[in-house]
PDB file of N, CA and C in Angstrom:
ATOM      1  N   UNK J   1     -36.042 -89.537   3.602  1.00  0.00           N
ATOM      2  CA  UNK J   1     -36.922 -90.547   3.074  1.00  0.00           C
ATOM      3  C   UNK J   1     -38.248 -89.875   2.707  1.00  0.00           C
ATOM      4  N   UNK J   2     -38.802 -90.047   1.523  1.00  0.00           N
ATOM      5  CA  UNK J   2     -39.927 -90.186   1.029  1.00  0.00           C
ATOM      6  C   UNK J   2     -41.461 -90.582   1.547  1.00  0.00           C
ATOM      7  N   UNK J   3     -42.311 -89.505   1.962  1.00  0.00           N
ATOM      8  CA  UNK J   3     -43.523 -90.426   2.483  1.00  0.00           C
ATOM      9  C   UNK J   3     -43.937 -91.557   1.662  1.00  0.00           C
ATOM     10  N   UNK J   4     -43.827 -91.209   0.194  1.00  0.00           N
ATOM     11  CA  UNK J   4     -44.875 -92.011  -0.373  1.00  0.00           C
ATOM     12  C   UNK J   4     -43.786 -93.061  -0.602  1.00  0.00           C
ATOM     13  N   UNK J   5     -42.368 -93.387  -0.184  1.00  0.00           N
ATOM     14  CA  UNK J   5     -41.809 -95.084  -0.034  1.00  0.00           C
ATOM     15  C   UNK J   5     -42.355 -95.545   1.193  1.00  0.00           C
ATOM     16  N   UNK J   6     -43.141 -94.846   2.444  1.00  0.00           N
ATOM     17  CA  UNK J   6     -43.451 -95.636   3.381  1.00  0.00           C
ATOM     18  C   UNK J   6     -44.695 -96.474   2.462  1.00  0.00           C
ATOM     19  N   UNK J   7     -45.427 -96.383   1.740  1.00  0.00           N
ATOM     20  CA  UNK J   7     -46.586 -97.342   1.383  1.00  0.00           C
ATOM     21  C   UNK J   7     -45.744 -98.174   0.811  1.00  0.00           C
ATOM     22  N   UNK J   8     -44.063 -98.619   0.429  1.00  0.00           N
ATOM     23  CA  UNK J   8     -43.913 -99.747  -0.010  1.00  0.00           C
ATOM     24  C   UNK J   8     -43.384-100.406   0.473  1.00  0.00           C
ATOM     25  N   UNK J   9     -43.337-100.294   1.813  1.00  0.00           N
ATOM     26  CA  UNK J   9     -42.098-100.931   2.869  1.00  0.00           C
ATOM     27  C   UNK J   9     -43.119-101.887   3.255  1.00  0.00           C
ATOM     28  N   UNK J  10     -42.761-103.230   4.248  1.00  0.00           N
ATOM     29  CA  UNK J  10     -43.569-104.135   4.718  1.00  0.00           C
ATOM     30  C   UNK J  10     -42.296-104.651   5.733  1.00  0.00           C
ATOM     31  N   UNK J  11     -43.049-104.725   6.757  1.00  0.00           N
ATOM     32  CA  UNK J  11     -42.116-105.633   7.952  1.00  0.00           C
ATOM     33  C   UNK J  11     -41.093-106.777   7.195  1.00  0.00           C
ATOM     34  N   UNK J  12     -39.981-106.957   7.808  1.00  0.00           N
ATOM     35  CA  UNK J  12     -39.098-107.983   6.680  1.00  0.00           C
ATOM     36  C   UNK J  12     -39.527-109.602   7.757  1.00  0.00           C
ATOM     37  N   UNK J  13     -40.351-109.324   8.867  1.00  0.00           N
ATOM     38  CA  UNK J  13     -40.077-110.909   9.080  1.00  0.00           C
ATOM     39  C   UNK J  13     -41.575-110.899   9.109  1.00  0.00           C
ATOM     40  N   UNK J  14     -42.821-110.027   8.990  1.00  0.00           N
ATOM     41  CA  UNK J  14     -43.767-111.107   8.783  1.00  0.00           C
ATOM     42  C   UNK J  14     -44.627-110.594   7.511  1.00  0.00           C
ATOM     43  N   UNK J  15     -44.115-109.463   7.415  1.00  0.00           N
ATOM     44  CA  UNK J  15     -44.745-109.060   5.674  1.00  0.00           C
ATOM     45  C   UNK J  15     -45.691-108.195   5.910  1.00  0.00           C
ATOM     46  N   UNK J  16     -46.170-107.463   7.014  1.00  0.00           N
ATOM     47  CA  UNK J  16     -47.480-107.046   7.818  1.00  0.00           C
ATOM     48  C   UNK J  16     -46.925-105.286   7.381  1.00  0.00           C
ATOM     49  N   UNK J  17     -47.974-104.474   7.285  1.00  0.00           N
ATOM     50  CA  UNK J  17     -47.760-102.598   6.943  1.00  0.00           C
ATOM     51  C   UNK J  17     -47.069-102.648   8.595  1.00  0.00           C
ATOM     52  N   UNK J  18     -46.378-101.008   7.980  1.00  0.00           N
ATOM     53  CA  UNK J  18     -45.706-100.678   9.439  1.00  0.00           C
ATOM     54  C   UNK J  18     -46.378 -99.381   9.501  1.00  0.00           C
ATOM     55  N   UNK J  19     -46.471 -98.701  10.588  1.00  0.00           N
ATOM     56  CA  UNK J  19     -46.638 -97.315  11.054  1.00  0.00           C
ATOM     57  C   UNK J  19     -45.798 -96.625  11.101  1.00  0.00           C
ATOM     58  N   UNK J  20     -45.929 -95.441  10.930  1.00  0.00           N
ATOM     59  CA  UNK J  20     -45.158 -94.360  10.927  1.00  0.00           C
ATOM     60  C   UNK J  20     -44.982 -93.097  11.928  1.00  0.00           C
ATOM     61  N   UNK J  21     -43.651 -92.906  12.936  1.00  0.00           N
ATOM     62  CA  UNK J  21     -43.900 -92.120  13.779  1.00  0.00           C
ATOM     63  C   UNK J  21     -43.001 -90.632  13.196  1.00  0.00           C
ATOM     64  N   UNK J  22     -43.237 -89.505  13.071  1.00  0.00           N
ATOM     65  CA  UNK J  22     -42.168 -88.521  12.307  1.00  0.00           C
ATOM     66  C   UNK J  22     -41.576 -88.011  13.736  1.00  0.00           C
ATOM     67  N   UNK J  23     -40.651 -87.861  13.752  1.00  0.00           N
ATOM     68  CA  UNK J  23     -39.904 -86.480  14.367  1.00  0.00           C
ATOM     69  C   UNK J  23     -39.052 -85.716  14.036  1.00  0.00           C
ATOM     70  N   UNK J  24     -38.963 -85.617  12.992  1.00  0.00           N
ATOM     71  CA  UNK J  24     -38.098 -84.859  12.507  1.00  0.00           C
ATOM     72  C   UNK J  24     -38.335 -84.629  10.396  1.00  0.00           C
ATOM     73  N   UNK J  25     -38.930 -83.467  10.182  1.00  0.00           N
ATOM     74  CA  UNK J  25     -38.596 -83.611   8.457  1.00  0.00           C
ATOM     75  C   UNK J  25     -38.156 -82.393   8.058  1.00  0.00           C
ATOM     76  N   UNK J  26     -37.726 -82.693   6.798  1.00  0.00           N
ATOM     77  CA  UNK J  26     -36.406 -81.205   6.142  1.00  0.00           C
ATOM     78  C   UNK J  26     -37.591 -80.471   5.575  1.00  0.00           C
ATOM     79  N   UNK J  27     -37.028 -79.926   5.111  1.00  0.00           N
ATOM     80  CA  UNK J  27     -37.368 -78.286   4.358  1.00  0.00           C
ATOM     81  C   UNK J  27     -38.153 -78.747   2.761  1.00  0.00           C
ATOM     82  N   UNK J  28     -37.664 -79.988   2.553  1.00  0.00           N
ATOM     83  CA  UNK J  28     -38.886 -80.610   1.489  1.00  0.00           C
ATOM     84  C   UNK J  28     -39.778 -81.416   1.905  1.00  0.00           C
ATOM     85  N   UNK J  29     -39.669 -81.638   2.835  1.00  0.00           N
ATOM     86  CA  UNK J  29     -40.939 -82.484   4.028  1.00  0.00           C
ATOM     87  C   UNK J  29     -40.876 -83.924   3.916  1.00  0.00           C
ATOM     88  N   UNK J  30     -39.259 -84.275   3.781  1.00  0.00           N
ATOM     89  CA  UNK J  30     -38.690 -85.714   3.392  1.00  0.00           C
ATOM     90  C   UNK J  30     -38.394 -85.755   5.443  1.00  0.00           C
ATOM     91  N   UNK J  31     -38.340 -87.230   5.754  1.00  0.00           N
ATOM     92  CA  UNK J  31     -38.177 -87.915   6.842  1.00  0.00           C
ATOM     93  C   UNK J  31     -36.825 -88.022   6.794  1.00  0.00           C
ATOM     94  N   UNK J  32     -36.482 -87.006   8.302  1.00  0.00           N
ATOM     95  CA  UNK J  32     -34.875 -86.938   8.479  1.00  0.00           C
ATOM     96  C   UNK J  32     -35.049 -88.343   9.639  1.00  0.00           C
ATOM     97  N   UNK J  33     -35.757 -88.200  11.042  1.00  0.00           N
ATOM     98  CA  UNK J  33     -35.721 -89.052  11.975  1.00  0.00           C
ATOM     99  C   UNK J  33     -37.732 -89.859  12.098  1.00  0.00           C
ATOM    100  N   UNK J  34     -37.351 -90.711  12.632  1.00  0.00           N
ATOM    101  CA  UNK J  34     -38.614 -91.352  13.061  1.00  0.00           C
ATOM    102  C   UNK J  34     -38.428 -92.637  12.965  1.00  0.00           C
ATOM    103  N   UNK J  35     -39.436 -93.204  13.090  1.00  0.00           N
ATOM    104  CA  UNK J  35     -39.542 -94.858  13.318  1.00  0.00           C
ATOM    105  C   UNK J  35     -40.825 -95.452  12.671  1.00  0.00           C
ATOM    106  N   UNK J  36     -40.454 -96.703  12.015  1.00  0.00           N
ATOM    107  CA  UNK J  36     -41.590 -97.430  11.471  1.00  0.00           C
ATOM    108  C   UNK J  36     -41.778 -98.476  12.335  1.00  0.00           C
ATOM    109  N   UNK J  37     -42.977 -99.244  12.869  1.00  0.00           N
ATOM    110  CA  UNK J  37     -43.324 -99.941  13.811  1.00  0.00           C
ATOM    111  C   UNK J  37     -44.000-101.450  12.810  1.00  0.00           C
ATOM    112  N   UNK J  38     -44.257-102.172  13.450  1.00  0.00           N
ATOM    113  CA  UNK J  38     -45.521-103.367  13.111  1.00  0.00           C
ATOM    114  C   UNK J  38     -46.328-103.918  14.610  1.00  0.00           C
ATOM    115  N   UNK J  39     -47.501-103.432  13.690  1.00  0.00           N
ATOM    116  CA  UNK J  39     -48.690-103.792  14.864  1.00  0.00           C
ATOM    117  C   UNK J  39     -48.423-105.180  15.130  1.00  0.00           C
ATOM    118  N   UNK J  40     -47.992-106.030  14.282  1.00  0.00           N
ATOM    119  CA  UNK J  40     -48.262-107.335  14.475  1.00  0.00           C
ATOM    120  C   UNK J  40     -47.257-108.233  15.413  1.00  0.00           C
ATOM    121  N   UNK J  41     -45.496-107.908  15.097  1.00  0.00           N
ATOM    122  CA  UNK J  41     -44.370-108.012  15.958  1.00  0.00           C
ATOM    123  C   UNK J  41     -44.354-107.080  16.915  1.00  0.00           C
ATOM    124  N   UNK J  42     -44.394-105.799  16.861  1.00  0.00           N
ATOM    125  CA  UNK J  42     -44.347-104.905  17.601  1.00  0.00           C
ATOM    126  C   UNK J  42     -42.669-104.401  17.530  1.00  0.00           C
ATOM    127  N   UNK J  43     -41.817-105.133  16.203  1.00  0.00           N
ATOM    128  CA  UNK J  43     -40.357-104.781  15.858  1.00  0.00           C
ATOM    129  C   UNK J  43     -40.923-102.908  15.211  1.00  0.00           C
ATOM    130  N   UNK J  44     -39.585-102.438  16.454  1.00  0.00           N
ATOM    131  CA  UNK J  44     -39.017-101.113  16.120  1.00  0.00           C
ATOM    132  C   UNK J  44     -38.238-100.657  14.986  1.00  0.00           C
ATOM    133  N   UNK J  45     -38.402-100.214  13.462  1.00  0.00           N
ATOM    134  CA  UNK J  45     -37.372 -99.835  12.825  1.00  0.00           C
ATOM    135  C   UNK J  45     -36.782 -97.957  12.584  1.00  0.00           C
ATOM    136  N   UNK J  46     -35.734 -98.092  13.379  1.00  0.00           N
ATOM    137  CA  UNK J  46     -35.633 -96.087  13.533  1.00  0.00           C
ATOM    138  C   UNK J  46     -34.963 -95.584  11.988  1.00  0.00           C
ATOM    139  N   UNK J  47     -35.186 -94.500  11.519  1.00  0.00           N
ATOM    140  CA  UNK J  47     -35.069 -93.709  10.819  1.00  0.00           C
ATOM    141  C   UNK J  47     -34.531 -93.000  10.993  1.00  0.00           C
ATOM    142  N   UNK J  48     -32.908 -92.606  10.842  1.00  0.00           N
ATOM    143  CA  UNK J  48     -31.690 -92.534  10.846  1.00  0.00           C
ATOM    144  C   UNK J  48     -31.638 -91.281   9.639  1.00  0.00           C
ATOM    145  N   UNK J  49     -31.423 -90.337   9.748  1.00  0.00           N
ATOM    146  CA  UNK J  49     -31.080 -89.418   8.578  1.00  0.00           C
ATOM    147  C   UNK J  49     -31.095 -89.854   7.280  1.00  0.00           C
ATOM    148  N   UNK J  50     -32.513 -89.995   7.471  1.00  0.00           N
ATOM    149  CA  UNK J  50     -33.342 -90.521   6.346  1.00  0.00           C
ATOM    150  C   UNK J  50     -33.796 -92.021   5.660  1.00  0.00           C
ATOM    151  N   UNK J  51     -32.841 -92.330   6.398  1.00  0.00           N
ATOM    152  CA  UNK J  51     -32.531 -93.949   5.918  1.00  0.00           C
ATOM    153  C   UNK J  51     -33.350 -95.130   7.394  1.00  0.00           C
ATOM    154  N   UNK J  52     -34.269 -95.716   7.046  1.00  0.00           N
ATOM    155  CA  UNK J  52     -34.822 -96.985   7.637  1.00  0.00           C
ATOM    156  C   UNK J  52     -34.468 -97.851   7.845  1.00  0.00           C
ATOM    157  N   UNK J  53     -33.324 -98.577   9.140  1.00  0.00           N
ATOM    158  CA  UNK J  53     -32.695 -99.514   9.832  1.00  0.00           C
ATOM    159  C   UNK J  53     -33.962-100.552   9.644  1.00  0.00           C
ATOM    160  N   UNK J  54     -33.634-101.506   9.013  1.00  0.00           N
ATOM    161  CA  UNK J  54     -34.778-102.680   8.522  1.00  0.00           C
ATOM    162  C   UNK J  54     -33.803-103.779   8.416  1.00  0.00           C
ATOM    163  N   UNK J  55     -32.508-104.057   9.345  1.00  0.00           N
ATOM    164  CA  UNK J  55     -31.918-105.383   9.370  1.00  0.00           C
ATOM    165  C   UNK J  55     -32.391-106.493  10.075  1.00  0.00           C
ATOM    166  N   UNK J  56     -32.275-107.629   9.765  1.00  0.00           N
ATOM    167  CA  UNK J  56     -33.056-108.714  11.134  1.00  0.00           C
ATOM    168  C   UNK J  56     -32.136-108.165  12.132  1.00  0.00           C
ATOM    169  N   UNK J  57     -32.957-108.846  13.313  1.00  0.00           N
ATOM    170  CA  UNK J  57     -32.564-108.384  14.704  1.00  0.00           C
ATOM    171  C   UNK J  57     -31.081-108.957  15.008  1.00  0.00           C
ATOM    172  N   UNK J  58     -30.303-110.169  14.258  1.00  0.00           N
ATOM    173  CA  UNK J  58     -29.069-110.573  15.125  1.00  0.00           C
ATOM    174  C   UNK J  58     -28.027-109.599  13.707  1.00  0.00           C
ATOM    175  N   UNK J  59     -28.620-108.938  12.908  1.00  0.00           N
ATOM    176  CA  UNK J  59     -26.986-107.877  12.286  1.00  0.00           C
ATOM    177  C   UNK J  59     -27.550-106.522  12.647  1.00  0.00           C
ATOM    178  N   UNK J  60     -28.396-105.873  13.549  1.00  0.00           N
ATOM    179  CA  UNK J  60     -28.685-104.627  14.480  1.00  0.00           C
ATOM    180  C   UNK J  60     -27.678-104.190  15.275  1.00  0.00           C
ATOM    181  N   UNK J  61     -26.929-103.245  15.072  1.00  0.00           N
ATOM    182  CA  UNK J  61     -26.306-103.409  16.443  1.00  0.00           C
ATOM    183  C   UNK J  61     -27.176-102.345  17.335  1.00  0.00           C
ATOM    184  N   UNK J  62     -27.340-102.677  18.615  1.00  0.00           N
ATOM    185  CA  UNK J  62     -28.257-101.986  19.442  1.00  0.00           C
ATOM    186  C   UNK J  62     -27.282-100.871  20.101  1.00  0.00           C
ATOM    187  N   UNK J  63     -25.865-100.912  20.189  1.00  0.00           N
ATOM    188  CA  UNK J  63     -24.841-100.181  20.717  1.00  0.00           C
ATOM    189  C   UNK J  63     -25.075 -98.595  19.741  1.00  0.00           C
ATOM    190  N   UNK J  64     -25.565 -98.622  18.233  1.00  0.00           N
ATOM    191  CA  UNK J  64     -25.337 -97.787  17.957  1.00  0.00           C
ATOM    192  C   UNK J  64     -26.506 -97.223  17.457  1.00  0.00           C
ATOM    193  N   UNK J  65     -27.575 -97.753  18.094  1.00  0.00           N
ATOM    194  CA  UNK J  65     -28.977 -97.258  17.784  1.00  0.00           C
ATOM    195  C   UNK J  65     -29.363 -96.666  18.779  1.00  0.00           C
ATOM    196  N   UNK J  66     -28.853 -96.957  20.086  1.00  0.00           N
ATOM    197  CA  UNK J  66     -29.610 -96.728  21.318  1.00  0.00           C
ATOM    198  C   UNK J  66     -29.010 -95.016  21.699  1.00  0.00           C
ATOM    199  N   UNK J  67     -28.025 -94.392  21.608  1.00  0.00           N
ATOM    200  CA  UNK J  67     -27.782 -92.996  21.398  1.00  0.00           C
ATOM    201  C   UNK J  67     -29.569 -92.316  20.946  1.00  0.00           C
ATOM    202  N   UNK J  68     -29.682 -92.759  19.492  1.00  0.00           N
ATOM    203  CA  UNK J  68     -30.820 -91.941  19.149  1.00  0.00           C
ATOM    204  C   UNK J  68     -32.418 -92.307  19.760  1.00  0.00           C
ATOM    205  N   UNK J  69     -32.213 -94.192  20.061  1.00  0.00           N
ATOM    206  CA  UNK J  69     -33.442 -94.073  20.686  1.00  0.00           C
ATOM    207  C   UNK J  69     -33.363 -93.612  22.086  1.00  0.00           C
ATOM    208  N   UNK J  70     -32.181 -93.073  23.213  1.00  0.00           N
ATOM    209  CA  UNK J  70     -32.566 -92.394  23.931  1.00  0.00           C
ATOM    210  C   UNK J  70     -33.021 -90.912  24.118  1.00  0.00           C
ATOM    211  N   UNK J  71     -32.628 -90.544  23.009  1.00  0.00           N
ATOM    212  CA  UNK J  71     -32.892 -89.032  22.740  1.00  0.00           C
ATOM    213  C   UNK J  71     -34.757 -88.913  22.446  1.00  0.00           C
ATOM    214  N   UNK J  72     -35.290 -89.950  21.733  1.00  0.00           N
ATOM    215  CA  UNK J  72     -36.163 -90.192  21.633  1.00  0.00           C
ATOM    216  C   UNK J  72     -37.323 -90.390  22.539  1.00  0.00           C
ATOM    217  N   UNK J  73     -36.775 -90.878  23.761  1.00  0.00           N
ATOM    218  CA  UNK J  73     -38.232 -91.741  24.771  1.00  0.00           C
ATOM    219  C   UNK J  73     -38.831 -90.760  24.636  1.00  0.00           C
ATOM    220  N   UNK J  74     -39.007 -89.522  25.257  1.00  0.00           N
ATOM    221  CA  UNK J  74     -39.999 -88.581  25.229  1.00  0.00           C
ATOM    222  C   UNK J  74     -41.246 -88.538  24.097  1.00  0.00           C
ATOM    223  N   UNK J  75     -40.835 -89.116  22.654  1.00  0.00           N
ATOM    224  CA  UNK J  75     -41.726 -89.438  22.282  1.00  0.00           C
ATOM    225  C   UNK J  75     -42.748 -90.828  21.823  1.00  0.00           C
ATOM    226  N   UNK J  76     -42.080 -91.805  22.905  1.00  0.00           N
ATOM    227  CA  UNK J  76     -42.299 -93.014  23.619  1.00  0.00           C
ATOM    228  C   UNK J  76     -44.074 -93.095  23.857  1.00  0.00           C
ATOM    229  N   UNK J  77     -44.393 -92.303  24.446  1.00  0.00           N
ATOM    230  CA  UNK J  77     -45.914 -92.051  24.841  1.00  0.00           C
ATOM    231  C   UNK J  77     -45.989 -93.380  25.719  1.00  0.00           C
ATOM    232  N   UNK J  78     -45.550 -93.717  26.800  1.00  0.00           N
ATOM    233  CA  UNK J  78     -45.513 -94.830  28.099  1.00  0.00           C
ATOM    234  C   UNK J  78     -45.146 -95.399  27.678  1.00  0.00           C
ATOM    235  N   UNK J  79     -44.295 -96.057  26.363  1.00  0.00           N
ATOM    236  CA  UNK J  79     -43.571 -97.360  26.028  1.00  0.00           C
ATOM    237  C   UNK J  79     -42.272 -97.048  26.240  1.00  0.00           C
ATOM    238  N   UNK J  80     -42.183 -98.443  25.619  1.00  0.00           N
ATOM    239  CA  UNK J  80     -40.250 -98.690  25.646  1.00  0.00           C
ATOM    240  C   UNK J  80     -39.785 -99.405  24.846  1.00  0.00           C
ATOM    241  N   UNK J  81     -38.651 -99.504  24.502  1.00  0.00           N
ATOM    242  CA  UNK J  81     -37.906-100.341  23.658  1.00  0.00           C
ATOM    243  C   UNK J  81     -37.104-101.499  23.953  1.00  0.00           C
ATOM    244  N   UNK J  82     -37.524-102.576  23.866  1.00  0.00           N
ATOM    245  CA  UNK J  82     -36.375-103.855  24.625  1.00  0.00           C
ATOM    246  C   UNK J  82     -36.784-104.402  23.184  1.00  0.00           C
ATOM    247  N   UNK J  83     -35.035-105.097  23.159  1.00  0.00           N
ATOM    248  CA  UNK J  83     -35.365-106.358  21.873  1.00  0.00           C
ATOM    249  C   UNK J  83     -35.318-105.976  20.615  1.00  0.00           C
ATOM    250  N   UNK J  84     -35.315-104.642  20.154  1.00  0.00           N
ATOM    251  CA  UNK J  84     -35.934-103.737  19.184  1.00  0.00           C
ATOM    252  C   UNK J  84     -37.297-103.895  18.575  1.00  0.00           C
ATOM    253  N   UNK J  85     -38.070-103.997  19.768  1.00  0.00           N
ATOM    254  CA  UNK J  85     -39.662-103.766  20.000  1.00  0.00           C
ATOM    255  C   UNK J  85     -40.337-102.941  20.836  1.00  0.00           C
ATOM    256  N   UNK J  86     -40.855-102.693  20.506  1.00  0.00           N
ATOM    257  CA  UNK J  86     -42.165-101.100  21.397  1.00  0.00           C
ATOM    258  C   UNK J  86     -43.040-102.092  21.943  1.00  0.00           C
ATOM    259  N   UNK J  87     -42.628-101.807  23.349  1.00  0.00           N
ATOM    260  CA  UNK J  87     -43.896-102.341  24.044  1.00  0.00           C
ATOM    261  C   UNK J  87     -44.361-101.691  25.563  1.00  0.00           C
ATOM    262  N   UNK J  88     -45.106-101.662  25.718  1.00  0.00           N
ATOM    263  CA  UNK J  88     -46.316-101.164  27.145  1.00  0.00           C
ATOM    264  C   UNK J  88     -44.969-101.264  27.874  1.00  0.00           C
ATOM    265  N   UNK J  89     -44.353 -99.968  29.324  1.00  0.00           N
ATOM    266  CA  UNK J  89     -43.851-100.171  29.968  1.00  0.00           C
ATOM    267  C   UNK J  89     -44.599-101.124  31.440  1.00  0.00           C
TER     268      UNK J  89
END
């Protein structure tokens, strides 16, 4: 994924900018892994080999997200993920 498509993305349930966390980019400095957030829900969307999981929450499946967000906590910084939201442990 493209930095400059993160300025056109917008949360799908309240329309609000998301943040951007990287961990991972290729050799053209495109987004292999990471996560886009909203300050406002506090909904988690992970970034999947390149591609931005942005489904509403009941067609998510959490069975096959949660592999990568456990590989992830470490860069959690004291949060967590319930619900597919980042919030204060």
């Amino acid at each position: 994924m493209k930095l400059e498509t993160i300025e056109k993305l917008c949360c799908p349930f309240d329309k609000k900018d998301l943040e951007l966390k990287i961990i991972l980019k290729d050799e053209k400095e495109n987004i292999v892994e990471g996560w886009l957030t909203c300050a406002t829900c506090t909904r988690l969307y992970p970034i999947i080999k390149g591609i931005p999981i942005m489904n509403p929450d009941e067609y998510r499946e959490a069975h096959l997200e949660q592999p990568v967000l456990d590989r992830w906590q470490n860069q959690l910084a004291g949060k967590e993920i319930k619900n597919f939201r980042l919030i204060e442990k």
